[in-house]
XYZ file of C-alpha atoms in Angstrom:
299
model
C -4.712 -88.822 -33.091
C -2.814 -90.300 -30.154
C -2.786 -86.971 -28.307
C -6.530 -86.534 -28.814
C -7.257 -90.081 -27.631
C -5.182 -89.505 -24.468
C -6.946 -86.226 -23.775
C -10.331 -87.834 -24.348
C -9.483 -90.713 -21.986
C -8.284 -88.275 -19.359
C -11.422 -86.173 -19.564
C -13.602 -89.331 -19.461
C -11.844 -90.574 -16.358
C -12.201 -87.180 -14.737
C -15.907 -87.024 -15.458
C -16.417 -90.589 -14.183
C -14.633 -89.801 -10.893
C -16.531 -86.569 -10.550
C -19.806 -88.380 -11.048
C -18.898 -91.119 -8.545
C -18.004 -88.511 -5.926
C -21.306 -86.716 -6.443
C -23.694 -89.663 -6.782
C -22.265 -92.202 -4.295
C -21.110 -92.193 -0.706
C -18.244 -94.166 0.816
C -18.842 -96.809 3.487
C -18.490 -95.540 7.074
C -16.766 -97.604 9.774
C -16.810 -95.613 13.048
C -19.919 -93.484 12.423
C -18.169 -90.569 14.143
C -19.304 -87.024 13.213
C -15.829 -86.165 11.955
C -15.896 -89.273 9.690
C -19.269 -88.220 8.310
C -17.970 -84.774 7.619
C -14.836 -86.217 5.913
C -17.013 -88.436 3.706
C -19.003 -85.396 2.647
C -16.029 -83.159 1.708
C -13.198 -85.512 0.670
C -13.026 -87.472 -2.544
C -13.429 -91.223 -2.330
C -9.776 -92.002 -2.885
C -8.533 -89.602 -0.229
C -11.348 -90.518 2.189
C -9.902 -94.037 2.314
C -6.606 -92.620 3.586
C -8.393 -90.365 6.053
C -10.471 -93.266 7.285
C -7.327 -95.326 7.941
C -5.910 -92.460 10.007
C -9.180 -92.157 11.871
C -9.212 -95.879 12.746
C -5.590 -95.695 13.908
C -6.400 -92.716 16.116
C -8.890 -94.795 18.070
C -6.337 -97.416 19.023
C -2.547 -97.588 19.217
C -1.985 -94.109 20.748
C -1.101 -93.562 24.380
C -0.692 -90.235 26.248
C 2.805 -89.625 27.624
C 2.505 -86.069 28.895
C 0.434 -82.876 29.022
C 1.366 -79.241 29.519
C -0.033 -75.805 28.792
C 1.708 -72.666 27.620
C -0.050 -69.353 26.971
C -3.408 -71.059 26.473
C -1.978 -73.693 24.088
C -2.347 -77.296 25.175
C 0.705 -79.479 24.432
C 0.007 -83.215 24.462
C 2.659 -85.885 24.011
C 1.304 -89.055 22.304
C 3.242 -92.233 21.687
C 2.486 -93.930 18.376
C 2.273 -97.671 18.835
C 3.070 -98.335 15.214
C 6.336 -96.426 15.022
C 7.135 -96.223 18.729
C 7.889 -92.483 18.526
C 6.511 -89.775 20.766
C 4.929 -86.731 19.059
C 4.016 -83.401 20.610
C 0.663 -81.955 19.456
C -0.122 -78.283 20.132
C -3.836 -77.419 20.307
C -5.463 -74.085 20.875
C -9.005 -74.512 22.251
C -10.000 -70.971 21.350
C -9.124 -70.974 17.673
C -8.992 -74.757 17.121
C -5.555 -74.445 15.564
C -3.498 -77.551 15.879
C -0.030 -78.704 14.764
C 1.809 -81.997 15.052
C 5.500 -82.854 14.970
C 4.989 -85.497 12.370
C 4.127 -82.817 9.773
C 1.829 -85.058 7.840
C -0.595 -82.306 7.030
C 2.267 -80.046 5.803
C 3.649 -82.842 3.628
C 0.507 -84.494 2.264
C -2.357 -82.106 3.058
C -4.103 -84.738 5.202
C -4.696 -84.748 8.952
C -2.655 -87.355 10.856
C -3.975 -89.790 13.464
C -2.506 -87.654 16.293
C -4.452 -84.553 15.365
C -7.627 -86.549 14.810
C -7.198 -88.047 18.300
C -6.865 -84.536 19.838
C -9.965 -83.384 17.922
C -12.006 -86.322 19.178
C -10.879 -85.801 22.806
C -11.779 -82.079 22.619
C -15.178 -82.629 21.000
C -14.357 -81.302 17.533
C -16.897 -82.925 15.197
C -15.839 -81.371 11.889
C -12.690 -80.470 9.994
C -11.890 -76.784 9.822
C -11.641 -75.120 6.439
C -7.965 -74.310 7.084
C -7.216 -78.037 7.274
C -9.113 -78.955 4.090
C -6.758 -78.918 1.126
C -8.671 -77.774 -1.963
C -7.078 -80.367 -4.185
C -8.454 -83.213 -2.078
C -12.091 -81.963 -1.932
C -14.999 -82.839 -4.165
C -15.434 -79.275 -5.299
C -11.801 -78.955 -6.512
C -13.119 -78.900 -10.110
C -16.090 -76.561 -10.587
C -19.190 -77.533 -12.509
C -18.519 -74.838 -15.115
C -15.376 -73.397 -16.619
C -16.847 -69.962 -17.015
C -15.336 -67.357 -14.705
C -16.404 -63.727 -14.741
C -12.935 -62.553 -13.692
C -11.362 -64.226 -16.737
C -13.572 -62.348 -19.292
C -11.590 -59.815 -21.273
C -13.921 -56.802 -21.242
C -11.363 -54.813 -23.169
C -11.510 -57.214 -26.113
C -15.320 -57.015 -26.055
C -15.283 -53.240 -26.192
C -12.812 -53.294 -29.077
C -15.059 -55.716 -30.981
C -17.979 -53.382 -30.423
C -15.876 -50.438 -31.663
C -15.009 -52.312 -34.903
C -18.704 -52.978 -35.411
C -19.485 -49.262 -35.050
C -16.714 -48.399 -37.509
C -17.925 -50.861 -40.102
C -21.524 -49.666 -39.708
C -20.484 -46.020 -40.097
C -18.448 -46.787 -43.205
C -21.388 -48.670 -44.667
C -23.666 -45.716 -44.151
C -21.200 -43.389 -45.952
C -21.429 -45.321 -49.259
C -24.440 -43.384 -50.454
C -23.438 -40.066 -48.880
C -21.536 -37.166 -50.379
C -17.753 -36.778 -50.509
C -17.745 -34.153 -47.755
C -19.168 -36.564 -45.199
C -16.485 -39.141 -46.007
C -13.731 -36.495 -45.670
C -15.152 -35.281 -42.352
C -15.080 -38.832 -40.956
C -11.477 -39.351 -42.171
C -10.385 -36.054 -40.594
C -12.025 -36.992 -37.271
C -10.270 -40.366 -37.249
C -6.908 -38.771 -38.032
C -7.365 -36.128 -35.331
C -8.305 -38.780 -32.803
C -5.315 -40.925 -33.778
C -2.946 -37.982 -33.424
C -4.218 -37.365 -29.933
C -3.652 -40.982 -28.993
C -0.095 -41.217 -30.443
C 2.689 -40.041 -28.080
C 4.849 -37.144 -29.142
C 7.783 -38.521 -31.101
C 11.123 -36.929 -30.429
C 14.030 -36.852 -32.791
C 16.268 -39.491 -31.245
C 19.585 -40.711 -32.488
C 20.289 -44.387 -33.076
C 22.222 -44.654 -29.821
C 19.406 -43.009 -27.865
C 16.846 -45.359 -29.409
C 18.935 -48.374 -28.392
C 19.334 -46.954 -24.881
C 15.595 -46.377 -24.656
C 14.922 -49.912 -25.829
C 17.366 -51.520 -23.422
C 16.477 -49.221 -20.531
C 20.063 -48.267 -19.682
C 22.615 -45.732 -20.858
C 25.988 -46.467 -22.395
C 29.020 -45.966 -20.161
C 31.502 -43.200 -20.929
C 34.603 -45.331 -20.474
C 34.893 -48.970 -21.477
C 37.332 -51.022 -19.469
C 37.999 -54.454 -20.964
C 40.598 -56.410 -19.047
C 42.574 -59.206 -20.715
C 41.486 -62.681 -19.639
C 43.554 -64.602 -17.144
C 46.035 -67.026 -18.607
C 44.719 -70.537 -18.478
C 47.101 -73.264 -17.444
C 45.888 -76.227 -19.460
C 47.685 -79.337 -20.520
C 50.780 -78.494 -22.746
C 50.080 -74.760 -22.164
C 53.678 -74.051 -21.210
C 55.098 -75.526 -24.381
C 55.420 -73.270 -27.412
C 54.043 -74.542 -30.666
C 56.696 -74.810 -33.380
C 56.077 -73.423 -36.822
C 56.332 -75.554 -39.998
C 59.541 -73.792 -40.982
C 61.181 -74.675 -37.626
C 60.103 -78.267 -37.969
C 61.544 -78.513 -41.521
C 64.864 -77.001 -40.414
C 65.119 -79.385 -37.433
C 64.397 -82.306 -39.701
C 67.072 -81.245 -42.187
C 69.723 -80.946 -39.458
C 68.925 -84.404 -38.121
C 71.443 -86.967 -39.462
C 70.257 -89.485 -42.001
C 70.458 -93.265 -41.691
C 70.228 -96.249 -44.011
C 66.699 -97.529 -44.628
C 66.578 -101.285 -44.962
C 63.463 -101.011 -47.170
C 64.521 -98.575 -49.875
C 68.319 -98.985 -49.350
C 68.805 -95.200 -49.144
C 70.079 -92.701 -46.657
C 67.002 -90.902 -45.306
C 65.226 -89.688 -42.181
C 63.019 -92.784 -41.990
C 63.399 -96.519 -41.447
C 61.480 -99.633 -42.339
C 58.694 -99.011 -39.799
C 57.868 -95.358 -40.706
C 58.647 -95.684 -44.406
C 56.389 -93.181 -46.280
C 55.663 -95.499 -49.226
C 55.421 -98.684 -47.242
C 53.047 -100.398 -49.626
C 55.135 -99.659 -52.795
C 56.729 -102.780 -54.193
C 60.366 -102.472 -55.159
C 61.938 -104.685 -57.865
C 63.702 -107.635 -56.302
C 67.175 -108.550 -57.515
C 68.382 -112.073 -58.275
C 68.657 -114.350 -55.262
C 72.022 -113.888 -53.643
C 72.573 -115.562 -50.274
C 75.370 -113.176 -49.382
C 73.124 -110.163 -50.046
C 70.351 -111.675 -47.922
C 72.801 -112.214 -45.039
C 74.020 -108.617 -45.413
C 70.466 -107.348 -45.313
C 69.725 -109.417 -42.231
C 72.856 -108.116 -40.524
C 71.884 -104.507 -41.396
C 68.394 -105.061 -39.942
C 69.890 -106.527 -36.743
C 72.220 -103.533 -36.447
C 69.348 -101.118 -36.950
C 67.269 -102.887 -34.313
C 70.258 -102.721 -31.881
C 70.620 -99.039 -32.528
C 66.939 -98.392 -32.026
C 67.011 -100.298 -28.716
């Protein structure tokens, strides 16, 4: 529902803009012929930008130089707004023009420098080569039907199916020979259309499908050895780890009071409660001394 509402709103906005461009005319400021032509071909939104460029071309531009090369007039104009000097090349014979600001190449709209050159040379309309289709009123046609987009092949196939159904319907009340004759004609016609099938092996069918043949010799090189972190260190097996742990000397654990390969910190059954003996100050002192000795050894 949300998608349909968005599409409906978009189409409604497009129809409204299309109707405004067709039924109303923008307000003219300079009444120049090129402005009248722009109001007739451009959409209202883009005509506002074109009108601003036209107004800026009448003031704020000053000529800084003029030269001619192979029939092409090169005029240097200083823009009073930016303070930069732009060279405009104009061909009086073909009315081709280009500006260093490249506004037309970027936005598809004539800049104030080109409009000034057009006005000084008596050009009263915008050439078709400088009218971007996307900014014109006729960018969207009045109808979506296009003769070039009609699939005539699909139409002919539809007509063919109609002829086949009609022929089969007429054969319902006919004799068996007529039905067999029609079937034989269809089979013969189908055999003529089908390409000659060759007895291909599975490898040949795959090659025909992929469009390339299998190579005679396969050369697969081993990958280059990657030097990642800890790549130079060999991983030890579980057996090697068990043997190394067995060779390691045992020490007294202050928690379980046994000779083992662990201490109080890495005791495996740390949360198992052992039965406490009767309170003996001497035993507590011995335990404290043993813990101090173990801490000294660990340090």
